[in-house]
Coordinates of C-alpha atoms in Angstrom, one line a residue:
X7 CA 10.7 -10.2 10.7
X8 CA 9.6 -8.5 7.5
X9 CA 11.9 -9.6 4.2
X10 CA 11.9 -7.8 0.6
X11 CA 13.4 -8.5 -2.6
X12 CA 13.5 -6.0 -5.6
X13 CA 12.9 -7.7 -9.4
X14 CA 14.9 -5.2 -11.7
X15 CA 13.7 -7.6 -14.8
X16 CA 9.7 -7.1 -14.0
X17 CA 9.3 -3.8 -13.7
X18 CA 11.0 -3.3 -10.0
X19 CA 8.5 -5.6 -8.6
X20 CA 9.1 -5.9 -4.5
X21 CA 8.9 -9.0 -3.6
X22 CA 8.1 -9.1 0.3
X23 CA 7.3 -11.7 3.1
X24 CA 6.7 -11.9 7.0
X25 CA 6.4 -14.9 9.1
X26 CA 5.3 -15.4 12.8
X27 CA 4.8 -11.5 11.9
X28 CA 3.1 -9.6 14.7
X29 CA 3.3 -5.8 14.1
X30 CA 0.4 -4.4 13.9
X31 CA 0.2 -2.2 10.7
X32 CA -1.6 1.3 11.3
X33 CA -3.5 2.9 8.8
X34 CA -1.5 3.3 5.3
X35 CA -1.6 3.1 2.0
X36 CA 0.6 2.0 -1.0
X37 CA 1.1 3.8 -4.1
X38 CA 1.1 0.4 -6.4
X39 CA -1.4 -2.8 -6.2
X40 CA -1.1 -5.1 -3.5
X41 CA -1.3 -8.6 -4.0
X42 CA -0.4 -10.7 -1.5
X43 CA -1.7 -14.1 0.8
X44 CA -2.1 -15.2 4.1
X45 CA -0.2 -18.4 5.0
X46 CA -0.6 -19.0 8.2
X47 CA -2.8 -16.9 11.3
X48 CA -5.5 -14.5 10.1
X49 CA -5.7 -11.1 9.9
X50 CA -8.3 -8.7 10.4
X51 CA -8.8 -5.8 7.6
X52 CA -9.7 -2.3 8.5
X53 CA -10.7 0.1 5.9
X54 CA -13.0 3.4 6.0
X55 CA -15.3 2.2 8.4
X56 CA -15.2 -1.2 7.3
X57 CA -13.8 -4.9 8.3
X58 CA -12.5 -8.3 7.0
X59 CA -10.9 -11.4 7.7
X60 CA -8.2 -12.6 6.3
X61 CA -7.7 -16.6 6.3
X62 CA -4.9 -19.0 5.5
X63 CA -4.9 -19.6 1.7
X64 CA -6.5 -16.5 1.0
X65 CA -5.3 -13.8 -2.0
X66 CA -5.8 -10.2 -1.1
X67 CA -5.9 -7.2 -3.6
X68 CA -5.5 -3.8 -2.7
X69 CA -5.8 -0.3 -4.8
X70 CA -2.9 2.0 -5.2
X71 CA -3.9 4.6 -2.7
X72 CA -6.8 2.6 -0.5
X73 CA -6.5 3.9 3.3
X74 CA -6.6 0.1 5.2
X75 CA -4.4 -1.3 8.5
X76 CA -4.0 -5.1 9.6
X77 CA -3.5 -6.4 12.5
X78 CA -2.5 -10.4 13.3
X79 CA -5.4 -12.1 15.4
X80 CA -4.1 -13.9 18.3
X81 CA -0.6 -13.8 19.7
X82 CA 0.9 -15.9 18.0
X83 CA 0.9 -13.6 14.5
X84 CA 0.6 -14.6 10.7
X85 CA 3.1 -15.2 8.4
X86 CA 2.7 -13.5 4.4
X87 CA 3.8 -13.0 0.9
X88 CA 3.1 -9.9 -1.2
X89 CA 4.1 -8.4 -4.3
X90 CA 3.8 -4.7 -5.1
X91 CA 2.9 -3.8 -8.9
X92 CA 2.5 -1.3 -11.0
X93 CA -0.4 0.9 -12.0
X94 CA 0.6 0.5 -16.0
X95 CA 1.0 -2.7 -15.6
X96 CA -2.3 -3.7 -13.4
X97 CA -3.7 -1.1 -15.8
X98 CA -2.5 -2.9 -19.0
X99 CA -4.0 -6.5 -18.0
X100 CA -7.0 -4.6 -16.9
X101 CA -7.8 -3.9 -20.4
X102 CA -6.2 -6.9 -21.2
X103 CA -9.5 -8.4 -19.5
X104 CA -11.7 -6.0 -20.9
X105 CA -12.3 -5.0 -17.3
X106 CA -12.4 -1.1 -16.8
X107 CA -11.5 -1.3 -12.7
X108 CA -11.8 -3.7 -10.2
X109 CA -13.5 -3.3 -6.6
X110 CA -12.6 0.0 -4.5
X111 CA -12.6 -2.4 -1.2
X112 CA -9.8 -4.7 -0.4
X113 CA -10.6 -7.9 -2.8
X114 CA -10.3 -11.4 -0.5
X115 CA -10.2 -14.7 -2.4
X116 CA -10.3 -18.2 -1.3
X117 CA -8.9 -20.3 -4.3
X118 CA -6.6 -23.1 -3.3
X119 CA -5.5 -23.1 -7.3
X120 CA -4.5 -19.7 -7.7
X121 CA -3.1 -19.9 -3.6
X122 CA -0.8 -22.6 -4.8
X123 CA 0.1 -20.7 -8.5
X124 CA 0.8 -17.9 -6.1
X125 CA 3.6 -19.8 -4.0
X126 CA 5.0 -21.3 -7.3
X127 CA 5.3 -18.2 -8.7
X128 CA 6.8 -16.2 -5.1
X129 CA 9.4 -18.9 -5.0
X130 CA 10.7 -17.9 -8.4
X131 CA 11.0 -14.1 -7.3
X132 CA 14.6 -14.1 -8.4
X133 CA 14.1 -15.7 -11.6
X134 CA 10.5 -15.2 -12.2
X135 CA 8.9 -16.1 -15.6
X136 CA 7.0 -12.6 -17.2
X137 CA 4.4 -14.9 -18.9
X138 CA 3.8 -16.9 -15.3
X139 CA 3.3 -13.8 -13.2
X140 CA 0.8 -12.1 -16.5
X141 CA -1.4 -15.4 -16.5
X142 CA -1.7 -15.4 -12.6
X143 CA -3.0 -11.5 -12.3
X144 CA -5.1 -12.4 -15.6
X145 CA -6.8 -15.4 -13.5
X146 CA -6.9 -13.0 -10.3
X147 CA -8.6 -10.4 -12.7
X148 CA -11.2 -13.3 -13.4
X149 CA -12.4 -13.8 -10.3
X150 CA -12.6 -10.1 -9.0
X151 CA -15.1 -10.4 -12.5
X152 CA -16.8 -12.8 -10.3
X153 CA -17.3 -10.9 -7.5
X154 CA -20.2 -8.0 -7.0
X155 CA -18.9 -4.8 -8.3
X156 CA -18.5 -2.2 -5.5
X157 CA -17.5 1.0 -5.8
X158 CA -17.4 3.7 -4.0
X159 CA -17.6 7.5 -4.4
X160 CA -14.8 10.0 -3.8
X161 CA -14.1 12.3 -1.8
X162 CA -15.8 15.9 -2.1
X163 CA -13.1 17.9 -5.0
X164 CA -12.1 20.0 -2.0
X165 CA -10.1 17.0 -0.4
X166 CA -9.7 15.5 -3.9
X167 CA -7.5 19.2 -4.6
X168 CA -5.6 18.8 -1.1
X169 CA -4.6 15.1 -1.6
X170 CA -3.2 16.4 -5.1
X171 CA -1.4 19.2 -3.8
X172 CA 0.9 16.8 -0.9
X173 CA 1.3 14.7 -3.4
X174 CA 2.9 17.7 -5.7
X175 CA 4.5 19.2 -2.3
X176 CA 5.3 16.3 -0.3
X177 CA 8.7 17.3 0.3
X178 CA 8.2 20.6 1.0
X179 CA 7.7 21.8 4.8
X180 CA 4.2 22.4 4.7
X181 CA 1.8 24.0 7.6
X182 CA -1.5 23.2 7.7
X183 CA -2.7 26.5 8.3
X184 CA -1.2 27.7 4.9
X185 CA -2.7 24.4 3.2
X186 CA -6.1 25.4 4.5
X187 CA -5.6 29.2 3.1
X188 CA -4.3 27.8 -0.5
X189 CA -7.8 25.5 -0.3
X190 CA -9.9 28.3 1.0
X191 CA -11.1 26.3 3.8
X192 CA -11.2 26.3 7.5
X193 CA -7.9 24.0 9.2
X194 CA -10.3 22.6 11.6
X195 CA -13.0 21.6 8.8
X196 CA -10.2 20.2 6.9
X197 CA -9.0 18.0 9.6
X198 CA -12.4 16.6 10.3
X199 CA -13.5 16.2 6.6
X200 CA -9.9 14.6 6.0
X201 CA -10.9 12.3 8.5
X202 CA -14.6 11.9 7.3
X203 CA -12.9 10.6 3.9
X204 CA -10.0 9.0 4.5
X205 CA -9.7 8.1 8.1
X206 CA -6.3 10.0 8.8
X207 CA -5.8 13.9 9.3
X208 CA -4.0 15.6 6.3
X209 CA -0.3 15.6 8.7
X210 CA -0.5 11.7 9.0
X211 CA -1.7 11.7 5.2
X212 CA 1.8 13.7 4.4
X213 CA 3.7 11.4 6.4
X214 CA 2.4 8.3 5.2
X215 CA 3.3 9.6 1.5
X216 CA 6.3 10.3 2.7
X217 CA 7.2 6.9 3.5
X218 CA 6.2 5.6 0.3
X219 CA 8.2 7.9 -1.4
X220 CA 11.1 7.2 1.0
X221 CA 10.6 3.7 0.4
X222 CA 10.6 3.6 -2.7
X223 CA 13.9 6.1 -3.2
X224 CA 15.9 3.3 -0.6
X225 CA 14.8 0.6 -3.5
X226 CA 15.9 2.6 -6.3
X227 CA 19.6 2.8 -4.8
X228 CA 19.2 6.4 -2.3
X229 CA 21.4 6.5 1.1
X230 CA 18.8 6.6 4.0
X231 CA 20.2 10.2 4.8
X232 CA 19.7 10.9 1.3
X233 CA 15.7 9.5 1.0
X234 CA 14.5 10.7 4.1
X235 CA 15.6 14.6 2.8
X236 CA 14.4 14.4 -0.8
X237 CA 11.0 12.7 0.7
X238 CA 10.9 15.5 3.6
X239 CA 12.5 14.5 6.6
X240 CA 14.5 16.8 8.1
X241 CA 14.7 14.7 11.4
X242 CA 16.2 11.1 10.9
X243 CA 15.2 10.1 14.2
X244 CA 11.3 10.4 13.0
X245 CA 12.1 9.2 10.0
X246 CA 13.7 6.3 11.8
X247 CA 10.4 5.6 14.3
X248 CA 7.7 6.7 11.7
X249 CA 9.3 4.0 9.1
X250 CA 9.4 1.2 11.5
X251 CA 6.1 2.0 12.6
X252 CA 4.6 2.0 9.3
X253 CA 6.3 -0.7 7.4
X254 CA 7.0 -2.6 10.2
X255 CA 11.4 -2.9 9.6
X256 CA 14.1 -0.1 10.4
X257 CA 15.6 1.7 7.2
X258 CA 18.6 0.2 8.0
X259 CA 17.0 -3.6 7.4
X260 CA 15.0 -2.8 4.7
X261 CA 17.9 -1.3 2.7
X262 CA 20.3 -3.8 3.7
X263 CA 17.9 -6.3 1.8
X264 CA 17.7 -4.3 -1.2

């Protein structure tokens, strides 16, 4: 059973936990930093060809945007915490630091300090101190200093310009044929550079943003009916079945928590 909690004093933080949790979370991304822990189980890390591990007691960091899924090890699932924030405000510590980015790959971190400042701090999330949760991404900041700096290269400008334009259209009803003419490129080229890149075609791309979006229109006080239309649903029962499936609760639970 996946919780949230909205923070309308810190900048809308979400707030959100899972324990004995055993969905398995398909490909996604979010459009703020994740931070978040493992408490109990371990989880294994997929992203762009890549894999992790994810231990009790360990912090994970993940970029706005970064294509990953996570999936519980074992039967028995993992319970976690995680906080959603956003980019001016990751963006303002960053400088903060003096650090200009931080790692392209997930960030993992085995500190028992910060682990422990990090359950302090979640089990304030009604009435969290502004300073507390400032000094505990500053420290977080620290050690992704510490780690080695690995970046990545971005996708060719032709898939750069097509991730743009969902993200301008992603509530209009879009064909894939007619994004391929706009982008002067072949729909089957697409599709298998999409995937090259980012490890989803450009359909489950658009619906994945659509989530987010819907998401986070639910949090800021929208009817179900209402967010699933403005983020491009004109079917409720997908809407229904493709939220579940990526967030891992029904729309109904997740905006009866918020």
């Amino acid at each position: 059973m996946i919780n949230s909690w909205r923070n309308l004093c810190l900048d809308n933080i979400t707030f959100t936990s899972g324990d004995n949790f055993t969905h398995s979370f398909p490909f996604h991304f979010h459009e703020e930093y994740t931070v978040g822990v493992a408490v109990n189980g371990i989880q294994k890390f997929y992203f762009e060809g890549k894999s992790c591990f994810v231990e009790p007691h360990s912090i994970f960091l993940i970029k706005p945007y970064m294509m990953h899924s996570h999936h519980p090890i074992a039967d028995l699932g993992w319970s976690f915490k995680s906080f959603y924030l956003s980019n001016d405000l990751m963006e303002y510590l960053l400088k903060e630091t003096g650090m200009r980015r931080i790692s392209d790959y997930p960030l993992v971190i085995k500190d028992q300090t910060l682990f422990k400042q990090y359950i302090r701090l979640y089990a304030a999330k009604l009435l969290p101190d502004e300073a507390v949760l400032a000094d505990f991404i500053r420290q977080l900041l620290s050690k992704a200093t510490q780690n080695p700096d690995r970046h990545k290269p971005g996708p060719p400008e032709e898939i750069a310009a097509v991730k743009r334009y969902l993200s301008e259209q992603f509530n209009q009803k879009l064909r894939l044929e007619n994004i391929a003419d706009i982008h002067r490129i072949d729909k089957y080229q697409l599709i298998r550079k999409f995937k090259q890149h980012l490890g989803v075609t450009p359909n489950t791309y658009l619906t994945i943003l659509r989530i987010e979006k819907a998401r986070k229109m639910i949090n800021e006080g929208y009817s179900i009916v209402g967010a699933a239309l403005e983020a491009g649903f004109y079917d409720q029962s997908h809407f229904h079945h493709s939220f579940l499936y990526y967030t891992g609760v029904t729309p109904g639970n997740f905006n009866k928590q918020h």
